[in-house]
Every structure is written in C-alpha cells, then in structure tokens.
Amino acid sequence: MSTAPDSVVVIGLQWGDEGKGKIVDLLGADADFVVRFQGGNNAGHTLVVEGHETVLHLIPSGALHANTVCVIGGGVVVDPLVLMEEMRALAARGYELAPERLRVSREAHVILPYHKAIDQARERLRGKGKIGTTGRGIGPAHEDKVARTGLRMVDLCDESAFRSRLEQSFREKNAYLKDVLDDRVLDHGALVDELLECGKVLAPYVTDTSSLLHEALVAGKRVVFEGAQGAMLDVDHGTYPYVTSSNTGVGAAAVGAGVAPRLLNTVIGISKAYTTRVGSGPFPTELNDSWGERLRRDGGEFGATTGRPRRCGWFDAAVVRKGVRLNGVDYLALTKLDVLTGIDPIPVCTGYRRDGASVDGLPASASELETVEPVFEHCPGWREDLSTMRTAGELPAAARAYIDKVESVTGVPVAIVSVGPGRDQTIFLRSFD
Ligand code: IMP
C-alpha cells in the first residue's frame, strides 16, 4: 500500500455505491481512526476479505483492522438497534468491538421507531412520485434534528430524561401517523424499554468524539473520514428532491466529525468506471436496455441495504466533475473497471446538450436534468480479464487509455483502480503526496 496521508476524506462522487467501503478498508490498514461523519444505516459498505463478505451500515469500514479505532461522529444519525445488531454480528465473526475500539459521538442524533414508520408511510402515500428512500427513517430523523426536537446519544444514556421526552414524542408522532399519514400507531411502551436497554449497553461507547479526533489530528495520527452516499445525493448540491437528507461532501466531514476543516489534508473521490443509482430521480446516462442489464449482472448491482436492483448507465463526466469541484478532490479511485471487459467501444459521457446547444454543468431542477441529452465519446474496449491483475503494467493498453480518458474529462489523477471486490484486487497507480 502506498503511503497514506495523515488525514484523508473518502467521498462518493456519484449516487452512492461507488465502492467507498473497500477503499476505506484498504486505507484503514494504516489508519489510527476511521470515522463516519454523516448519513446513517441507509449506507451499505461491502468489504470482501479472503473471500468473506462483510456488509456494514453504520460501523465504519475500519472495523476489520484490529488496531483501528472506529468513530461514529456527531453528524451521523444512529439507529441504536441497528448499531447493536451490527456489533453482535461482527463479534460473532471474531471482530469484537470493545468501547476502546468503537467511539460514538454523544451528539449524534438517534433514529427512533417513529422515524422509520413516518419514512415508510410517506413513501407509500407518494406512490409513483416516491423518492425511493431506504425506509430507514433517515429523513424524519434529520427533520427532528433541525427542528430541535430530536434526541441524541447523550439523551439515550440518561434514562429518566429520555423516557419522558420520548413518551411525549411518541404521543405527537402517533397522532401524525394516524391522522395525517393514515397509518397504524406504534405501541410505545415496549419500544421505549428496548431503547433504554440499548442506552445501557451503549453508554460506555458514547463520548466526546470531536475532542478525541482533534487531539488525534494535532498529534499527527492517521485518520480516514468515510463518506456515505455520494455527491449527487447531497441535500444541497444533489439531484434534489431525489437526494438523501444530509450533506455528503468534505464540508460535512468537518462539521459531522466536529473537526476544523484545515485539519483535513487529502480528498479521495470514488467513482465507478460506469454509473449507478438506486431510488428515483434523473439519471442522464441510464441504460434501459440490454447494456444496462449487462452492467447490473456483471457488476452485481443490487443494493447492499435494500437489495433493490440498481439502475445502471455509462460513466458521466458531468456528474463526476461536479463532485470534484464541490469537494476539491485530489485523487480519484476508479472502481469496478473489470466490469467493462468485453464492451467495445465503451461510451463515456463528456457533457450534455439540449436542443442542439451544449448545457453548462448540471441543471438544478430535476425535471430539467431529465431533458438533457448526454454527449458521448467512445473509447476502445478490451477483452482481457482484469480481475487478476495487480499492477498498472499488466493492464491492457485500452484499459489504460480508458483511465487516461477519465483523468482528462474529470481533471483529476486516478490513484487507485479497483478490479474486483477483494482487498487484493487493487492497483495503485500513484502514491498520495
Ligand atoms: P434515504 O437516505 O433513505 O432517505 O434515501 C434517499 C435517497 O438516497 C434514495 O434514492 C436512496 O436510494 C438513496 N440512498 C441513500 N443511501 C444510499 C446509499 O448508501 N447508496 C445509494 N443510494 C442511497
């Protein structure tokens, strides 16, 4: 592994599912801390180590390295039941996370059962106009956070205060579920008790992660910040309203982890060699034909969280350029290049056109983005199986030319190429300066 910088932020440049988990796991081998800073268990980060697959939704992808401390920052929304289940599943596989190895911010907001019920009931009511959320309660939990009615991990650990505030919230949310969303009400008694049990187990893990990370960074420790979702799902800069409820970029790493922005050194943007998205919303290079099916089949493009088939399309440089600009990306990691084997030529979208005129960047409105026409260049394909290659020298000339094309249309050097899900199926093209 090439020398990793002291603090590195890893973020997705598309609509999520770019393969951030694998890259974070690789960088995590050298890291003292791996930090989730936004999102929640809507994420699904898949790690494959020696043939064994681990899917993490909430716990940072440093969990499989014995000397790495995993931190869930204050910007994450935490479902305590999911967190405990994930800890149990990891322990059963020999990855026990004692409190010294898993630190959870006392400021992180808690996803409560009514958040999930509201998320799912709203999606049902939206019918065809649904966002296609993961149904994990992410949006409603963020709403309560911003409305200043949320409950945080620090509250979960304070039994009497938590019980009375939660009972009050249940009364209000049950009325909303029944009267506005025409849904069933929740029996809060058992749910409150279950959550308080979680609070007791999790209390030793809950701490001031902002100070912990500040001290680590000023002491020169290695910290990897693990983004979830991707730039196009960012609530401000993504394809609104078909987005998640958090900011997904570098700014969110500083805010969500509670560290000063100037302590973040290097930004690695992750992009697939093609494009996918789950859920609704515009997707200019989407393929609703046998090419899309082929990418889905060869890329195993089914959601790690919900199992939904992902929508697939060609690489879209307009999308990736926007993520690069927003986040000051220093290096790209290009994932799933092996999936393109056998496609010849390979279309690459370099920008958009509408009514014969070129379109500058991405239109802000989802309906306008639906109407753009992608402009394609075609790269020569290759037939060799890349999945066994480990060095740049082994790559066929056409695969190297495809990487060069990605660099030229995004303006960012590709430092890592992933040619399969395994840790070892990785080619390092340059070290991080
Ligand atoms: P939510 O985050 O569950 O509210 O879902 C909002 C949108 O973001 C939906 O289109 C989801 O499919 C999408 N989404 C949320 N998390 C992820 C992720 O980790 N990968 C890909 N898409 C995601």
Coordinates of C-alpha atoms and ligand atoms in Angstrom, one line a residue:
M1 CA 0.0 0.0 0.0
S2 CA 1.3 3.4 -0.8
T3 CA 2.0 5.8 1.9
A4 CA -1.3 7.3 3.1
P5 CA -1.7 10.9 4.1
D6 CA -2.4 11.8 7.8
S7 CA -6.0 12.7 7.3
V8 CA -7.9 11.7 4.3
V9 CA -11.5 12.2 3.4
V10 CA -13.1 9.5 1.2
I11 CA -16.2 10.5 -0.6
G12 CA -18.5 9.2 -3.3
L13 CA -18.8 11.3 -6.5
Q14 CA -21.9 9.7 -8.0
W15 CA -25.2 8.5 -6.4
G16 CA -23.6 6.3 -3.8
D17 CA -22.5 2.7 -4.0
E18 CA -19.2 3.7 -5.6
G19 CA -17.2 1.2 -3.5
K20 CA -16.1 3.5 -0.7
G21 CA -16.1 0.7 1.8
K22 CA -13.5 -1.2 0.0
I23 CA -11.2 1.8 -0.4
V24 CA -11.7 2.9 3.3
D25 CA -10.9 -0.7 4.4
L26 CA -7.7 -0.5 2.4
L27 CA -6.7 2.9 3.8
G28 CA -7.8 1.7 7.2
A29 CA -5.0 -0.8 7.4
D30 CA -2.6 2.2 8.1
A31 CA -5.1 4.3 10.0
D32 CA -5.4 5.0 13.7
F33 CA -9.0 6.1 13.3
V34 CA -11.8 5.6 10.7
V35 CA -14.7 8.0 11.1
R36 CA -18.2 8.1 9.7
F37 CA -19.4 11.7 9.7
Q38 CA -22.9 11.7 8.1
G39 CA -25.7 9.5 6.9
G40 CA -26.9 6.5 8.9
N41 CA -27.8 3.0 8.2
N42 CA -29.1 3.9 4.8
A43 CA -25.5 3.2 3.7
G44 CA -24.3 -0.2 2.9
H45 CA -20.5 -0.7 2.7
T46 CA -19.4 -4.1 1.5
L47 CA -16.0 -5.4 2.4
V48 CA -14.6 -8.7 1.0
V49 CA -11.6 -10.1 2.8
E50 CA -10.2 -13.5 1.9
G51 CA -13.5 -14.4 0.3
H52 CA -15.7 -13.4 3.3
E53 CA -18.2 -10.6 2.7
T54 CA -19.0 -8.1 5.5
V55 CA -21.7 -5.5 4.9
L56 CA -21.5 -2.5 7.3
H57 CA -24.3 0.0 7.5
L58 CA -23.3 2.1 10.5
I59 CA -20.0 1.0 11.9
P60 CA -17.0 2.5 10.0
S61 CA -15.2 0.3 7.5
G62 CA -12.1 0.2 9.7
A63 CA -13.8 -2.5 11.8
L64 CA -11.8 -5.3 10.4
H65 CA -8.4 -3.9 11.4
A66 CA -7.6 -4.8 15.0
N67 CA -5.6 -1.6 15.6
T68 CA -8.0 0.9 14.1
V69 CA -10.5 2.8 16.3
C70 CA -13.9 3.3 14.7
V71 CA -15.7 6.5 15.3
I72 CA -19.3 7.4 14.7
G73 CA -19.3 11.2 14.5
G74 CA -22.0 13.6 15.6
G75 CA -23.3 14.1 12.1
V76 CA -24.4 10.5 11.8
V77 CA -28.0 9.6 12.7
V78 CA -27.8 6.4 14.7
D79 CA -30.4 3.7 15.0
P80 CA -29.3 2.1 18.3
L81 CA -31.0 -1.3 17.5
V82 CA -29.1 -1.5 14.2
L83 CA -25.8 -0.5 15.8
M84 CA -26.2 -3.2 18.4
E85 CA -27.1 -5.8 15.8
E86 CA -24.1 -4.9 13.7
M87 CA -21.8 -5.1 16.8
R88 CA -23.2 -8.5 17.6
A89 CA -22.8 -9.8 14.0
L90 CA -19.2 -8.5 13.9
A91 CA -18.4 -10.1 17.3
A92 CA -19.8 -13.4 16.1
R93 CA -17.3 -13.3 13.3
G94 CA -14.4 -12.6 15.6
Y95 CA -14.4 -8.8 15.3
E96 CA -15.3 -7.8 18.8
L97 CA -15.5 -4.0 19.2
A98 CA -14.8 -3.1 22.8
P99 CA -15.5 0.5 23.8
E100 CA -11.8 1.4 23.2
R101 CA -12.3 0.5 19.5
L102 CA -15.7 2.0 18.9
R103 CA -16.5 5.5 19.9
V104 CA -19.9 7.0 19.3
S105 CA -20.5 10.8 19.5
R106 CA -22.7 11.9 22.3
E107 CA -24.1 14.5 19.9
A108 CA -25.2 12.0 17.2
H109 CA -29.0 12.1 16.8
V110 CA -31.0 8.9 17.4
I111 CA -33.2 7.3 14.8
L112 CA -36.4 6.3 16.6
P113 CA -39.1 3.8 15.6
Y114 CA -41.5 6.6 14.6
H115 CA -38.9 8.0 12.1
K116 CA -38.9 4.7 10.3
A117 CA -42.7 4.4 10.4
I118 CA -43.1 8.0 9.0
D119 CA -40.4 7.5 6.3
Q120 CA -42.2 4.3 5.1
A121 CA -45.7 5.7 5.4
R122 CA -44.8 8.8 3.4
E123 CA -43.2 6.8 0.6
R124 CA -46.4 4.7 0.4
L125 CA -48.5 7.8 0.1
R126 CA -46.3 9.3 -2.6
G127 CA -47.0 6.4 -4.8
K128 CA -45.4 6.9 -8.2
G129 CA -43.8 10.2 -7.0
K130 CA -41.8 8.4 -4.3
I131 CA -38.2 9.3 -3.6
G132 CA -37.3 5.6 -3.3
T133 CA -35.8 6.1 0.2
T134 CA -34.2 3.2 2.0
G135 CA -37.0 3.4 4.6
R136 CA -34.6 3.6 7.5
G137 CA -36.0 6.8 8.9
I138 CA -33.2 9.0 7.7
G139 CA -35.2 12.0 6.5
P140 CA -37.6 12.2 9.5
A141 CA -34.6 11.9 12.0
H142 CA -32.9 14.8 10.2
E143 CA -36.1 16.8 10.3
D144 CA -36.3 16.4 14.1
K145 CA -32.7 17.4 14.4
V146 CA -33.1 20.6 12.6
A147 CA -36.5 21.3 14.3
R148 CA -34.6 20.9 17.6
T149 CA -36.9 18.2 18.8
G150 CA -34.5 15.3 18.2
L151 CA -33.0 13.0 20.9
R152 CA -29.3 12.5 20.9
M153 CA -27.0 9.7 22.1
V154 CA -26.3 11.7 25.3
D155 CA -30.0 11.7 26.0
L156 CA -30.3 7.9 25.3
C157 CA -27.9 7.3 28.1
D158 CA -30.0 9.4 30.6
E159 CA -32.8 7.1 31.5
S160 CA -35.3 9.4 33.2
A161 CA -35.0 12.3 30.8
F162 CA -35.1 10.1 27.8
R163 CA -38.2 8.3 28.9
S164 CA -40.3 11.4 29.5
R165 CA -39.1 13.1 26.3
L166 CA -39.6 10.0 24.2
E167 CA -43.1 9.3 25.6
Q168 CA -44.1 12.9 24.7
S169 CA -42.6 12.5 21.2
F170 CA -44.4 9.2 20.7
R171 CA -47.7 10.9 21.5
E172 CA -47.1 13.6 18.9
K173 CA -45.8 11.2 16.2
N174 CA -48.5 8.7 16.7
A175 CA -51.1 11.4 16.2
Y176 CA -49.3 12.4 13.0
L177 CA -49.0 8.8 11.8
K178 CA -52.7 8.2 12.4
D179 CA -54.4 11.5 11.4
V180 CA -52.1 12.7 8.6
L181 CA -50.5 9.6 7.2
D182 CA -53.4 7.3 7.8
D183 CA -51.0 4.7 9.2
R184 CA -51.0 2.5 12.3
V185 CA -49.9 3.9 15.6
L186 CA -46.9 2.5 17.5
D187 CA -47.1 0.8 20.8
H188 CA -44.5 2.9 22.5
G189 CA -44.2 1.1 25.9
A190 CA -42.2 -1.9 24.8
L191 CA -40.2 0.2 22.3
V192 CA -39.1 2.8 24.9
D193 CA -37.9 0.0 27.2
E194 CA -36.0 -1.7 24.4
L195 CA -34.3 1.6 23.5
L196 CA -33.4 2.2 27.1
E197 CA -31.8 -1.2 27.3
C198 CA -29.7 -0.2 24.2
G199 CA -28.8 3.0 26.0
K200 CA -27.4 1.0 29.0
V201 CA -25.2 -1.2 26.7
L202 CA -24.0 1.6 24.5
A203 CA -23.2 4.1 27.3
P204 CA -19.6 3.1 27.6
Y205 CA -19.1 3.8 23.9
V206 CA -20.6 7.2 24.0
T207 CA -18.1 10.0 24.3
D208 CA -16.8 13.4 23.1
T209 CA -15.6 12.2 19.7
S210 CA -14.9 15.8 18.5
S211 CA -12.2 16.3 21.1
L212 CA -10.9 12.8 20.6
L213 CA -10.4 13.4 16.9
H214 CA -9.0 16.9 17.3
E215 CA -6.3 15.6 19.6
A216 CA -5.6 12.7 17.3
L217 CA -5.2 15.0 14.3
V218 CA -2.9 17.6 16.0
A219 CA -0.8 14.7 17.3
G220 CA -0.3 13.6 13.6
K221 CA -2.3 10.4 13.9
R222 CA -3.8 8.9 10.7
V223 CA -7.5 9.5 10.4
V224 CA -9.7 8.3 7.5
F225 CA -13.0 10.0 7.2
E226 CA -15.5 7.7 5.5
G227 CA -18.3 9.4 3.5
A228 CA -21.6 7.7 2.8
Q229 CA -23.9 8.1 -0.2
G230 CA -22.4 10.4 -2.9
A231 CA -22.2 14.0 -4.2
M232 CA -25.4 13.6 -6.3
L233 CA -27.4 12.6 -3.2
D234 CA -26.2 15.7 -1.2
V235 CA -29.2 17.5 0.1
D236 CA -27.9 20.9 -1.1
H237 CA -26.0 20.0 -4.3
G238 CA -27.5 16.8 -5.4
T239 CA -30.5 16.0 -7.7
Y240 CA -33.0 17.5 -5.2
P241 CA -35.5 16.3 -4.1
Y242 CA -34.2 12.8 -5.1
V243 CA -31.4 13.0 -2.5
T244 CA -30.7 11.9 1.0
S245 CA -31.1 14.3 4.0
S246 CA -27.5 15.1 4.7
N247 CA -24.6 16.8 3.1
T248 CA -22.3 14.1 1.7
G249 CA -19.1 16.0 1.0
V250 CA -15.9 17.2 2.5
G251 CA -17.6 20.1 4.3
A252 CA -19.7 17.6 6.1
A253 CA -16.6 15.7 7.2
A254 CA -15.5 18.7 9.2
V255 CA -19.0 19.5 10.6
G256 CA -20.1 16.0 11.2
A257 CA -16.9 14.8 12.8
G258 CA -16.5 18.1 14.7
V259 CA -13.0 18.9 13.5
A260 CA -11.6 22.1 12.0
P261 CA -11.6 22.0 8.1
R262 CA -7.9 22.9 7.9
L263 CA -7.0 19.6 9.7
L264 CA -8.3 17.7 6.6
N265 CA -5.4 17.1 4.2
T266 CA -6.3 15.0 1.3
V267 CA -9.6 14.2 -0.5
I268 CA -10.1 11.0 -2.4
G269 CA -13.2 10.8 -4.6
I270 CA -14.6 7.4 -5.5
S271 CA -16.2 6.8 -8.8
K272 CA -17.3 3.7 -10.6
A273 CA -16.0 3.2 -14.1
Y274 CA -19.7 3.5 -15.1
T275 CA -22.7 4.9 -13.2
T276 CA -25.4 3.5 -11.0
R277 CA -28.2 4.8 -8.8
V278 CA -31.0 3.4 -6.6
G279 CA -34.2 5.1 -6.0
S280 CA -36.0 7.6 -8.2
G281 CA -34.7 10.7 -9.9
P282 CA -33.0 11.9 -13.1
F283 CA -30.1 9.8 -14.5
P284 CA -28.9 11.2 -17.9
T285 CA -26.7 8.2 -18.9
E286 CA -29.1 5.5 -17.7
L287 CA -29.4 2.4 -19.9
N288 CA -32.9 0.9 -20.1
D289 CA -31.7 -1.9 -22.4
S290 CA -29.6 -5.0 -22.5
W291 CA -26.4 -2.9 -21.8
G292 CA -27.9 -1.8 -18.5
E293 CA -28.8 -5.4 -17.7
R294 CA -25.3 -6.5 -18.5
L295 CA -23.7 -3.9 -16.2
R296 CA -26.2 -4.9 -13.5
R297 CA -25.4 -8.6 -13.9
D298 CA -21.6 -8.3 -14.3
G299 CA -21.3 -5.6 -11.6
G300 CA -23.6 -7.4 -9.1
E301 CA -25.6 -4.1 -9.0
F302 CA -28.1 -4.8 -6.2
G303 CA -28.4 -2.5 -3.2
A304 CA -26.4 -3.6 -0.2
T305 CA -29.0 -2.1 2.1
T306 CA -32.3 -2.9 0.5
G307 CA -31.4 -5.5 -2.2
R308 CA -33.1 -3.3 -4.9
P309 CA -31.7 -3.7 -8.4
R310 CA -29.6 -0.6 -9.2
R311 CA -30.2 1.5 -12.3
C312 CA -27.1 1.4 -14.5
G313 CA -25.6 3.6 -17.1
W314 CA -22.3 4.8 -18.7
F315 CA -19.7 6.9 -17.0
D316 CA -20.9 10.5 -16.7
A317 CA -18.1 13.1 -16.5
A318 CA -20.6 16.0 -15.9
V319 CA -21.7 14.3 -12.7
V320 CA -18.2 13.4 -11.5
R321 CA -16.8 16.9 -12.4
K322 CA -19.5 18.5 -10.2
G323 CA -18.4 16.2 -7.2
V324 CA -14.8 17.1 -7.9
R325 CA -15.5 20.8 -7.9
L326 CA -17.6 20.7 -4.8
N327 CA -15.1 18.7 -2.8
G328 CA -11.6 19.8 -4.2
V329 CA -10.9 16.1 -5.0
D330 CA -7.1 15.4 -5.1
Y331 CA -7.2 11.9 -6.4
L332 CA -9.7 9.5 -7.9
A333 CA -10.2 5.9 -7.1
L334 CA -11.8 4.3 -10.1
T335 CA -13.8 1.1 -9.1
K336 CA -15.2 -1.8 -11.0
L337 CA -13.1 -1.3 -14.1
D338 CA -13.1 -5.1 -14.6
V339 CA -16.9 -5.0 -15.2
L340 CA -16.3 -3.1 -18.5
T341 CA -14.3 -6.0 -20.0
G342 CA -15.8 -7.2 -23.3
I343 CA -17.7 -3.9 -24.1
D344 CA -16.3 -2.3 -27.3
P345 CA -16.4 0.6 -27.8
I346 CA -17.2 2.0 -24.3
P347 CA -19.2 5.2 -24.3
V348 CA -18.1 8.0 -21.9
C349 CA -20.5 10.9 -21.4
T350 CA -18.4 14.1 -21.6
G351 CA -21.2 16.6 -21.1
Y352 CA -24.9 17.4 -22.0
R353 CA -26.8 19.0 -24.8
R354 CA -30.3 20.3 -25.1
D355 CA -32.0 21.5 -28.3
G356 CA -28.6 21.3 -30.1
A357 CA -26.9 23.6 -27.6
S358 CA -24.4 22.4 -25.0
V359 CA -25.5 22.6 -21.4
D360 CA -23.2 24.1 -18.8
G361 CA -22.8 21.8 -15.8
L362 CA -25.9 20.2 -14.3
P363 CA -29.2 22.0 -14.2
A364 CA -30.6 22.5 -10.7
S365 CA -34.0 21.2 -11.4
A366 CA -34.7 17.5 -11.5
S367 CA -37.2 18.0 -14.4
E368 CA -34.6 19.9 -16.5
L369 CA -32.0 17.3 -15.8
E370 CA -34.5 14.7 -17.2
T371 CA -34.4 16.5 -20.5
V372 CA -30.7 16.8 -21.2
E373 CA -29.1 14.6 -23.8
P374 CA -25.7 13.1 -23.0
V375 CA -22.8 13.7 -25.4
F376 CA -20.7 10.6 -25.8
E377 CA -17.1 9.9 -26.8
H378 CA -16.2 6.2 -27.5
C379 CA -13.2 4.5 -26.0
P380 CA -11.8 1.3 -27.4
G381 CA -12.6 -1.8 -25.3
W382 CA -10.6 -4.8 -24.2
R383 CA -11.2 -8.5 -23.8
E384 CA -8.8 -9.4 -21.0
D385 CA -10.0 -10.3 -17.6
L386 CA -8.7 -7.5 -15.3
S387 CA -9.7 -9.1 -12.0
T388 CA -6.4 -11.0 -11.6
M389 CA -4.2 -8.0 -12.5
R390 CA -2.3 -6.3 -9.7
T391 CA 0.0 -3.7 -11.4
A392 CA -0.5 -1.0 -14.0
G393 CA 1.9 -2.7 -16.3
E394 CA -0.4 -5.7 -16.6
L395 CA -3.4 -3.7 -17.8
P396 CA -4.2 -3.8 -21.5
A397 CA -3.5 -0.6 -23.4
A398 CA -7.2 0.1 -23.9
A399 CA -7.9 -0.1 -20.2
R400 CA -5.0 2.3 -19.5
A401 CA -6.5 4.6 -22.2
Y402 CA -9.9 4.4 -20.5
I403 CA -8.2 5.5 -17.2
D404 CA -6.5 8.3 -19.1
K405 CA -9.8 9.4 -20.6
V406 CA -11.4 9.5 -17.1
E407 CA -8.5 11.7 -15.9
S408 CA -8.8 14.0 -18.9
V409 CA -12.6 14.5 -18.6
T410 CA -12.5 15.0 -14.8
G411 CA -9.2 16.8 -14.5
V412 CA -8.2 14.6 -11.6
P413 CA -5.4 11.9 -11.4
V414 CA -6.5 8.4 -10.8
A415 CA -4.5 7.0 -7.9
I416 CA -6.3 3.7 -7.3
V417 CA -8.1 1.3 -9.7
S418 CA -10.2 -1.5 -8.3
V419 CA -10.6 -4.6 -10.4
G420 CA -12.8 -6.7 -8.1
P421 CA -14.3 -6.7 -4.6
G422 CA -11.4 -8.3 -2.8
R423 CA -8.9 -6.3 -0.9
D424 CA -6.1 -7.6 -3.1
Q425 CA -7.9 -6.8 -6.3
T426 CA -6.5 -3.3 -6.3
I427 CA -4.0 -1.5 -8.5
F428 CA -2.1 1.6 -7.1
L429 CA -1.1 4.0 -9.8
R430 CA 0.4 6.7 -7.7
S431 CA 1.2 7.5 -4.1
F432 CA -0.6 10.3 -2.2
D433 CA 1.7 13.3 -2.0
Ligands
IMP1 P1 -32.7 7.9 2.3 O1 -31.3 8.3 2.5 O2 -33.1 6.6 2.8 O3 -33.7 9.0 2.7 O4 -33.0 7.8 0.7 C1 -32.9 8.9 -0.2 C2 -32.3 8.5 -1.5 O5 -30.9 8.3 -1.3 C3 -32.8 7.3 -2.1 O6 -32.8 7.4 -3.6 C4 -31.9 6.2 -1.7 O7 -31.9 5.1 -2.6 C5 -30.6 6.9 -1.8 N1 -29.6 6.4 -0.9 C6 -29.5 6.6 0.5 N2 -28.4 5.9 0.9 C7 -27.8 5.4 -0.1 C8 -26.5 4.7 -0.3 O8 -25.8 4.4 0.7 N3 -26.2 4.3 -1.5 C9 -27.0 4.6 -2.6 N4 -28.1 5.3 -2.5 C10 -28.5 5.7 -1.3

